Amino acid sequence: LSTDGVGTKIIVAQMMQKYDTLGIDCVAMNANDVLCVGARPISFLDYIAVQEANPDLLEQLMDGLKEGARLAGVAICGGEIAQVREMIASEREGWGFDLVGMCVGHVRLDQLITGRSITPGDVIIGIGSSGIHSNGLTLARRVLFRQNNYSVDTRFEELGRTLGEELLEPTSIYVPEVVEAIERPLAIKGLAHITSDGLLNLLRFDTGQTAVGYIIEQLPPMPPIFSLIQKSGDIPDHEMFRVFNMGVGFCAVVSERDAESFRAIVTRHGREAMRIGHVVGDPEQKVLIRPYGLVGKGNSFRKA
């Protein structure tokens, strides 16, 4: 079971007056989390709290939820709409809302993927993100809209579209490729949805009595939105990697012998995937991002 919302990405949607992709984000945030124990997402519920039961708003939200369900291969089995005007504020009066989802997945108990089998020498495969996804929007909005006075209509050459369009790019749904890999006889030892805390999510694996660390040797090309945020707000690397996915939306820890097979499955589904690092024995249980000279432990990074 998983439950999550889309956070302050809603505020960007209100600024854009465009709501038809938020449902994809909502499904993605939940279905991707269910994947992390090796479960196949099967059903989904939504909860929408609104200032008013605005038909245009609700229709757009439903369009996104329907598309997200299609991409994740889940059935939307029900939901709830609550009118709670006194509880919700909004950038646009009458259009205030919150969107939350709940996802159910299925996995045999003897096939749970928890990280217990992770050992030094295993390989970390990173799957590319579509951009900012649904984490870090509070920092992004503060830097871009408050500190620099950009608008959602500001166009940047490196983005190839407006800022609002970039920030509303839906969260990637990794279900088809990861489920196919799980159903193959591959030694998949850990799966991580890279959300808030970034690559520190690797430290959430339950490795039992085996104390390990994770060395990131290379990263895929970073989506330009992250460079724009960093430069516009003069944000240090350690904070960027703590808040954002920085171009890696999902990670798998697999045995050396199955690393290329896993990567090939992901690539066949049209996703960019690459070997980004490996597991080492480490009593301090750290994440080392070598290209940036960062060491992560707990819930923060620092310069090495």
Tab-separated table of C-alpha atoms in Angstrom:
chain	number	residue	atom	x	y	z
A	1	LEU	CA	0.000	0.000	0.000
A	2	SER	CA	1.176	3.526	-0.735
A	3	THR	CA	-0.306	6.993	-0.336
A	4	ASP	CA	1.030	10.330	-1.566
A	5	GLY	CA	-0.001	13.612	-3.148
A	6	VAL	CA	1.553	16.005	-5.644
A	7	GLY	CA	2.563	18.742	-3.196
A	8	THR	CA	2.903	22.363	-4.250
A	9	LYS	CA	3.018	21.416	-7.923
A	10	ILE	CA	-0.678	22.251	-7.548
A	11	ILE	CA	0.245	25.927	-7.125
A	12	VAL	CA	2.107	25.929	-10.451
A	13	ALA	CA	-0.972	24.377	-12.080
A	14	GLN	CA	-3.116	27.148	-10.601
A	15	MET	CA	-0.708	29.765	-11.960
A	16	MET	CA	-0.951	28.112	-15.384
A	17	GLN	CA	-4.701	27.435	-15.088
A	18	LYS	CA	-3.883	23.962	-16.388
A	19	TYR	CA	-4.732	20.852	-14.388
A	20	ASP	CA	-4.860	17.951	-16.841
A	21	THR	CA	-1.458	16.427	-16.021
A	22	LEU	CA	-1.573	16.460	-12.208
A	23	GLY	CA	-3.421	13.153	-12.141
A	24	ILE	CA	-0.474	11.521	-13.916
A	25	ASP	CA	1.794	12.846	-11.160
A	26	CYS	CA	-0.536	11.501	-8.484
A	27	VAL	CA	-0.611	8.007	-9.963
A	28	ALA	CA	3.155	8.100	-10.565
A	29	MET	CA	4.097	9.065	-7.022
A	30	ASN	CA	2.116	6.144	-5.636
A	31	ALA	CA	2.646	3.438	-8.253
A	32	ASN	CA	6.411	4.060	-8.342
A	33	ASP	CA	6.541	3.685	-4.559
A	34	VAL	CA	4.646	0.376	-4.676
A	35	LEU	CA	7.217	-0.924	-7.164
A	36	CYS	CA	9.995	-0.511	-4.598
A	37	VAL	CA	9.157	-3.745	-2.774
A	38	GLY	CA	8.799	-5.681	-6.015
A	39	ALA	CA	5.013	-5.361	-6.144
A	40	ARG	CA	2.930	-4.935	-9.295
A	41	PRO	CA	0.542	-1.969	-8.846
A	42	ILE	CA	-3.023	-3.166	-9.464
A	43	SER	CA	-5.534	-0.613	-8.178
A	44	PHE	CA	-5.776	3.056	-7.273
A	45	LEU	CA	-8.026	5.397	-5.316
A	46	ASP	CA	-8.085	9.194	-5.318
A	47	TYR	CA	-9.138	11.840	-2.815
A	48	ILE	CA	-9.817	15.374	-4.031
A	49	ALA	CA	-10.557	18.176	-1.566
A	50	VAL	CA	-11.965	21.289	-3.262
A	51	GLN	CA	-13.123	24.801	-2.479
A	52	GLU	CA	-15.932	24.300	-4.965
A	53	ALA	CA	-17.045	21.372	-7.105
A	54	ASN	CA	-15.867	23.125	-10.272
A	55	PRO	CA	-16.755	20.876	-13.240
A	56	ASP	CA	-13.887	22.137	-15.443
A	57	LEU	CA	-11.306	21.564	-12.697
A	58	LEU	CA	-12.607	18.102	-11.848
A	59	GLU	CA	-12.775	17.050	-15.497
A	60	GLN	CA	-9.146	18.043	-16.045
A	61	LEU	CA	-8.019	16.227	-12.906
A	62	MET	CA	-9.923	13.122	-13.977
A	63	ASP	CA	-8.331	13.244	-17.439
A	64	GLY	CA	-4.881	13.130	-15.813
A	65	LEU	CA	-5.835	10.350	-13.428
A	66	LYS	CA	-7.198	8.293	-16.314
A	67	GLU	CA	-3.998	8.740	-18.332
A	68	GLY	CA	-1.835	7.946	-15.298
A	69	ALA	CA	-3.829	4.778	-14.669
A	70	ARG	CA	-3.351	3.745	-18.299
A	71	LEU	CA	0.407	4.269	-18.116
A	72	ALA	CA	0.716	2.403	-14.815
A	73	GLY	CA	-1.667	-0.396	-15.772
A	74	VAL	CA	-3.868	0.098	-12.710
A	75	ALA	CA	-7.628	0.266	-12.256
A	76	ILE	CA	-9.142	3.302	-10.537
A	77	CYS	CA	-11.570	1.496	-8.257
A	78	GLY	CA	-13.086	4.513	-6.533
A	79	GLY	CA	-12.438	7.891	-5.004
A	80	GLU	CA	-13.827	10.742	-2.956
A	81	ILE	CA	-14.484	14.420	-3.598
A	82	ALA	CA	-14.876	16.620	-0.511
A	83	GLN	CA	-16.010	20.264	-0.574
A	84	VAL	CA	-14.155	21.966	2.283
A	85	ARG	CA	-14.091	25.660	1.385
A	86	GLU	CA	-13.102	26.799	4.884
A	87	MET	CA	-9.970	24.603	4.836
A	88	ILE	CA	-8.419	25.449	1.480
A	89	ALA	CA	-6.710	28.600	0.219
A	90	SER	CA	-5.966	29.204	-3.438
A	91	GLU	CA	-4.016	31.344	-5.885
A	92	ARG	CA	-7.283	31.510	-7.811
A	93	GLU	CA	-10.479	31.846	-5.797
A	94	GLY	CA	-12.829	28.924	-6.196
A	95	TRP	CA	-10.181	26.729	-7.802
A	96	GLY	CA	-8.385	25.630	-4.631
A	97	PHE	CA	-7.924	21.894	-4.159
A	98	ASP	CA	-5.657	19.116	-2.925
A	99	LEU	CA	-5.107	15.832	-4.720
A	100	VAL	CA	-4.024	12.641	-2.979
A	101	GLY	CA	-3.819	9.061	-4.199
A	102	MET	CA	-3.603	5.595	-2.724
A	103	CYS	CA	-2.221	2.579	-4.602
A	104	VAL	CA	-2.412	-1.153	-3.916
A	105	GLY	CA	0.147	-3.576	-5.281
A	106	HIS	CA	0.566	-7.350	-5.138
A	107	VAL	CA	3.689	-9.385	-4.429
A	108	ARG	CA	4.325	-12.844	-3.015
A	109	LEU	CA	5.829	-12.612	0.460
A	110	ASP	CA	8.746	-14.798	-0.571
A	111	GLN	CA	9.506	-12.409	-3.462
A	112	LEU	CA	9.617	-9.126	-1.556
A	113	ILE	CA	12.539	-6.888	-2.538
A	114	THR	CA	13.781	-5.128	0.586
A	115	GLY	CA	17.547	-4.808	0.159
A	116	ARG	CA	18.440	-7.739	2.415
A	117	SER	CA	20.404	-9.455	-0.367
A	118	ILE	CA	22.472	-6.388	-1.334
A	119	THR	CA	26.216	-7.088	-1.146
A	120	PRO	CA	29.399	-5.210	-2.111
A	121	GLY	CA	29.989	-5.441	-5.839
A	122	ASP	CA	26.352	-5.061	-6.849
A	123	VAL	CA	25.599	-2.514	-9.564
A	124	ILE	CA	23.385	0.570	-9.358
A	125	ILE	CA	21.326	1.282	-12.482
A	126	GLY	CA	19.804	4.749	-12.750
A	127	ILE	CA	16.716	5.433	-14.870
A	128	GLY	CA	16.349	8.985	-16.159
A	129	SER	CA	13.717	11.394	-14.852
A	130	SER	CA	11.490	13.637	-16.948
A	131	GLY	CA	12.586	16.673	-14.956
A	132	ILE	CA	11.592	17.995	-11.569
A	133	HIS	CA	8.806	15.404	-11.067
A	134	SER	CA	6.746	16.277	-7.951
A	135	ASN	CA	9.375	17.122	-5.348
A	136	GLY	CA	11.193	20.351	-4.604
A	137	LEU	CA	8.554	22.647	-6.110
A	138	THR	CA	8.530	24.860	-3.004
A	139	LEU	CA	12.230	25.655	-3.431
A	140	ALA	CA	11.849	25.974	-7.205
A	141	ARG	CA	8.943	28.423	-6.898
A	142	ARG	CA	10.764	30.518	-4.322
A	143	VAL	CA	13.869	30.829	-6.486
A	144	LEU	CA	12.196	31.273	-9.859
A	145	PHE	CA	9.060	33.263	-9.082
A	146	ARG	CA	9.883	35.192	-5.902
A	147	GLN	CA	13.610	35.828	-6.043
A	148	ASN	CA	13.900	36.306	-9.818
A	149	ASN	CA	10.364	37.430	-10.693
A	150	TYR	CA	10.054	35.039	-13.620
A	151	SER	CA	6.516	34.103	-14.635
A	152	VAL	CA	5.098	30.809	-15.815
A	153	ASP	CA	5.137	32.330	-19.312
A	154	THR	CA	8.860	33.150	-19.245
A	155	ARG	CA	10.554	31.209	-22.030
A	156	PHE	CA	14.113	29.894	-21.714
A	157	GLU	CA	16.082	28.735	-24.726
A	158	GLU	CA	17.633	25.835	-22.818
A	159	LEU	CA	14.170	24.555	-21.833
A	160	GLY	CA	12.642	24.913	-25.289
A	161	ARG	CA	9.320	25.935	-23.728
A	162	THR	CA	7.863	28.157	-21.029
A	163	LEU	CA	8.844	27.773	-17.397
A	164	GLY	CA	5.328	26.756	-16.430
A	165	GLU	CA	5.219	24.034	-19.070
A	166	GLU	CA	8.559	22.678	-17.828
A	167	LEU	CA	7.515	22.622	-14.180
A	168	LEU	CA	4.268	20.825	-15.037
A	169	GLU	CA	6.022	18.036	-16.987
A	170	PRO	CA	4.464	14.884	-15.470
A	171	THR	CA	6.393	12.558	-13.197
A	172	SER	CA	7.683	9.498	-15.049
A	173	ILE	CA	5.811	6.250	-14.417
A	174	TYR	CA	8.308	3.369	-14.292
A	175	VAL	CA	5.839	0.512	-13.902
A	176	PRO	CA	6.010	-1.287	-17.297
A	177	GLU	CA	9.780	-1.623	-17.475
A	178	VAL	CA	10.345	-2.402	-13.795
A	179	VAL	CA	7.535	-4.960	-13.656
A	180	GLU	CA	8.962	-6.716	-16.729
A	181	ALA	CA	12.384	-6.816	-15.086
A	182	ILE	CA	10.918	-8.170	-11.837
A	183	GLU	CA	9.140	-10.956	-13.711
A	184	ARG	CA	12.354	-12.044	-15.391
A	185	PRO	CA	14.799	-14.298	-13.497
A	186	LEU	CA	17.077	-11.336	-12.680
A	187	ALA	CA	18.819	-10.801	-9.350
A	188	ILE	CA	17.159	-7.498	-8.453
A	189	LYS	CA	18.141	-6.681	-4.891
A	190	GLY	CA	16.856	-3.174	-4.291
A	191	LEU	CA	14.502	-0.676	-5.959
A	192	ALA	CA	14.323	3.011	-5.060
A	193	HIS	CA	12.012	5.785	-6.239
A	194	ILE	CA	14.171	8.920	-6.163
A	195	THR	CA	11.947	11.602	-4.629
A	196	SER	CA	12.664	14.034	-1.794
A	197	ASP	CA	16.171	13.464	-0.368
A	198	GLY	CA	17.329	12.481	-3.865
A	199	LEU	CA	19.898	9.690	-4.017
A	200	LEU	CA	19.853	9.480	-0.221
A	201	ASN	CA	16.827	7.234	-0.854
A	202	LEU	CA	19.374	4.459	-1.447
A	203	LEU	CA	20.045	4.470	2.285
A	204	ARG	CA	16.476	3.338	2.958
A	205	PHE	CA	17.258	-0.229	1.887
A	206	ASP	CA	17.119	-2.749	4.717
A	207	THR	CA	20.452	-4.503	4.267
A	208	GLY	CA	20.247	-6.338	7.582
A	209	GLN	CA	23.632	-7.092	9.125
A	210	THR	CA	25.505	-6.117	5.930
A	211	ALA	CA	26.794	-2.540	6.261
A	212	VAL	CA	27.112	-1.096	2.783
A	213	GLY	CA	27.554	2.227	1.047
A	214	TYR	CA	26.801	3.415	-2.461
A	215	ILE	CA	29.328	5.014	-4.792
A	216	ILE	CA	27.891	7.031	-7.681
A	217	GLU	CA	30.540	7.181	-10.407
A	218	GLN	CA	28.601	8.915	-13.184
A	219	LEU	CA	25.214	10.475	-13.807
A	220	PRO	CA	23.062	10.926	-16.904
A	221	PRO	CA	22.866	14.384	-18.500
A	222	MET	CA	21.074	16.688	-16.092
A	223	PRO	CA	17.763	18.174	-17.311
A	224	PRO	CA	18.317	21.922	-17.831
A	225	ILE	CA	15.644	22.910	-15.299
A	226	PHE	CA	18.017	21.950	-12.479
A	227	SER	CA	20.859	24.117	-13.780
A	228	LEU	CA	18.409	26.994	-14.172
A	229	ILE	CA	17.197	26.659	-10.577
A	230	GLN	CA	20.728	26.320	-9.216
A	231	LYS	CA	22.101	29.334	-11.060
A	232	SER	CA	19.038	31.496	-10.400
A	233	GLY	CA	19.155	30.825	-6.669
A	234	ASP	CA	22.908	30.335	-6.184
A	235	ILE	CA	22.123	26.988	-4.553
A	236	PRO	CA	25.078	24.754	-3.580
A	237	ASP	CA	25.407	21.250	-4.986
A	238	HIS	CA	24.725	19.565	-1.651
A	239	GLU	CA	21.342	21.279	-1.368
A	240	MET	CA	20.376	20.534	-4.964
A	241	PHE	CA	21.090	16.819	-4.501
A	242	ARG	CA	19.160	16.778	-1.225
A	243	VAL	CA	16.027	18.358	-2.682
A	244	PHE	CA	15.844	17.181	-6.305
A	245	ASN	CA	16.243	13.973	-8.296
A	246	MET	CA	18.887	15.714	-10.503
A	247	GLY	CA	17.994	13.589	-13.520
A	248	VAL	CA	17.686	10.135	-11.911
A	249	GLY	CA	14.085	9.208	-11.177
A	250	PHE	CA	14.445	5.562	-10.191
A	251	CYS	CA	17.296	3.232	-9.202
A	252	ALA	CA	17.772	-0.508	-9.152
A	253	VAL	CA	20.515	-2.410	-7.342
A	254	VAL	CA	21.218	-5.601	-9.280
A	255	SER	CA	23.889	-8.248	-9.427
A	256	GLU	CA	26.806	-7.612	-11.762
A	257	ARG	CA	25.764	-10.473	-14.030
A	258	ASP	CA	22.250	-9.054	-14.562
A	259	ALA	CA	23.071	-5.356	-14.811
A	260	GLU	CA	23.121	-5.206	-18.611
A	261	SER	CA	19.942	-7.267	-18.906
A	262	PHE	CA	18.093	-4.899	-16.578
A	263	ARG	CA	19.371	-1.865	-18.461
A	264	ALA	CA	18.354	-3.394	-21.793
A	265	ILE	CA	14.776	-3.980	-20.601
A	266	VAL	CA	14.455	-0.356	-19.500
A	267	THR	CA	15.920	0.912	-22.769
A	268	ARG	CA	13.492	-1.218	-24.781
A	269	HIS	CA	10.660	0.626	-23.044
A	270	GLY	CA	12.015	3.939	-24.312
A	271	ARG	CA	13.693	5.039	-21.091
A	272	GLU	CA	17.275	6.151	-20.661
A	273	ALA	CA	19.124	3.918	-18.220
A	274	MET	CA	22.773	3.618	-17.328
A	275	ARG	CA	25.118	2.069	-14.827
A	276	ILE	CA	25.697	4.934	-12.392
A	277	GLY	CA	27.597	3.225	-9.586
A	278	HIS	CA	28.158	0.251	-7.340
A	279	VAL	CA	27.824	-1.012	-3.789
A	280	VAL	CA	30.761	-1.164	-1.385
A	281	GLY	CA	31.258	-2.360	2.146
A	282	ASP	CA	30.929	0.687	4.403
A	283	PRO	CA	30.302	0.604	8.166
A	284	GLU	CA	29.255	4.293	7.997
A	285	GLN	CA	26.641	3.559	5.294
A	286	LYS	CA	27.152	6.605	3.067
A	287	VAL	CA	26.306	7.698	-0.466
A	288	LEU	CA	29.306	9.124	-2.327
A	289	ILE	CA	28.599	11.151	-5.486
A	290	ARG	CA	32.068	11.306	-6.977
A	291	PRO	CA	31.438	13.697	-9.919
A	292	TYR	CA	30.368	16.389	-7.440
A	293	GLY	CA	32.547	15.451	-4.477
A	294	LEU	CA	29.543	14.922	-2.196
A	295	VAL	CA	29.080	12.536	0.719
A	296	GLY	CA	25.578	11.769	1.934
A	297	LYS	CA	24.540	10.332	5.256
A	298	GLY	CA	21.218	10.475	7.079
A	299	ASN	CA	19.191	13.124	5.282
A	300	SER	CA	21.909	15.489	4.024
A	301	PHE	CA	24.908	15.778	1.751
A	302	ARG	CA	28.183	17.578	2.441
A	303	LYS	CA	31.356	18.210	0.494
A	304	ALA	CA	33.740	15.265	0.676
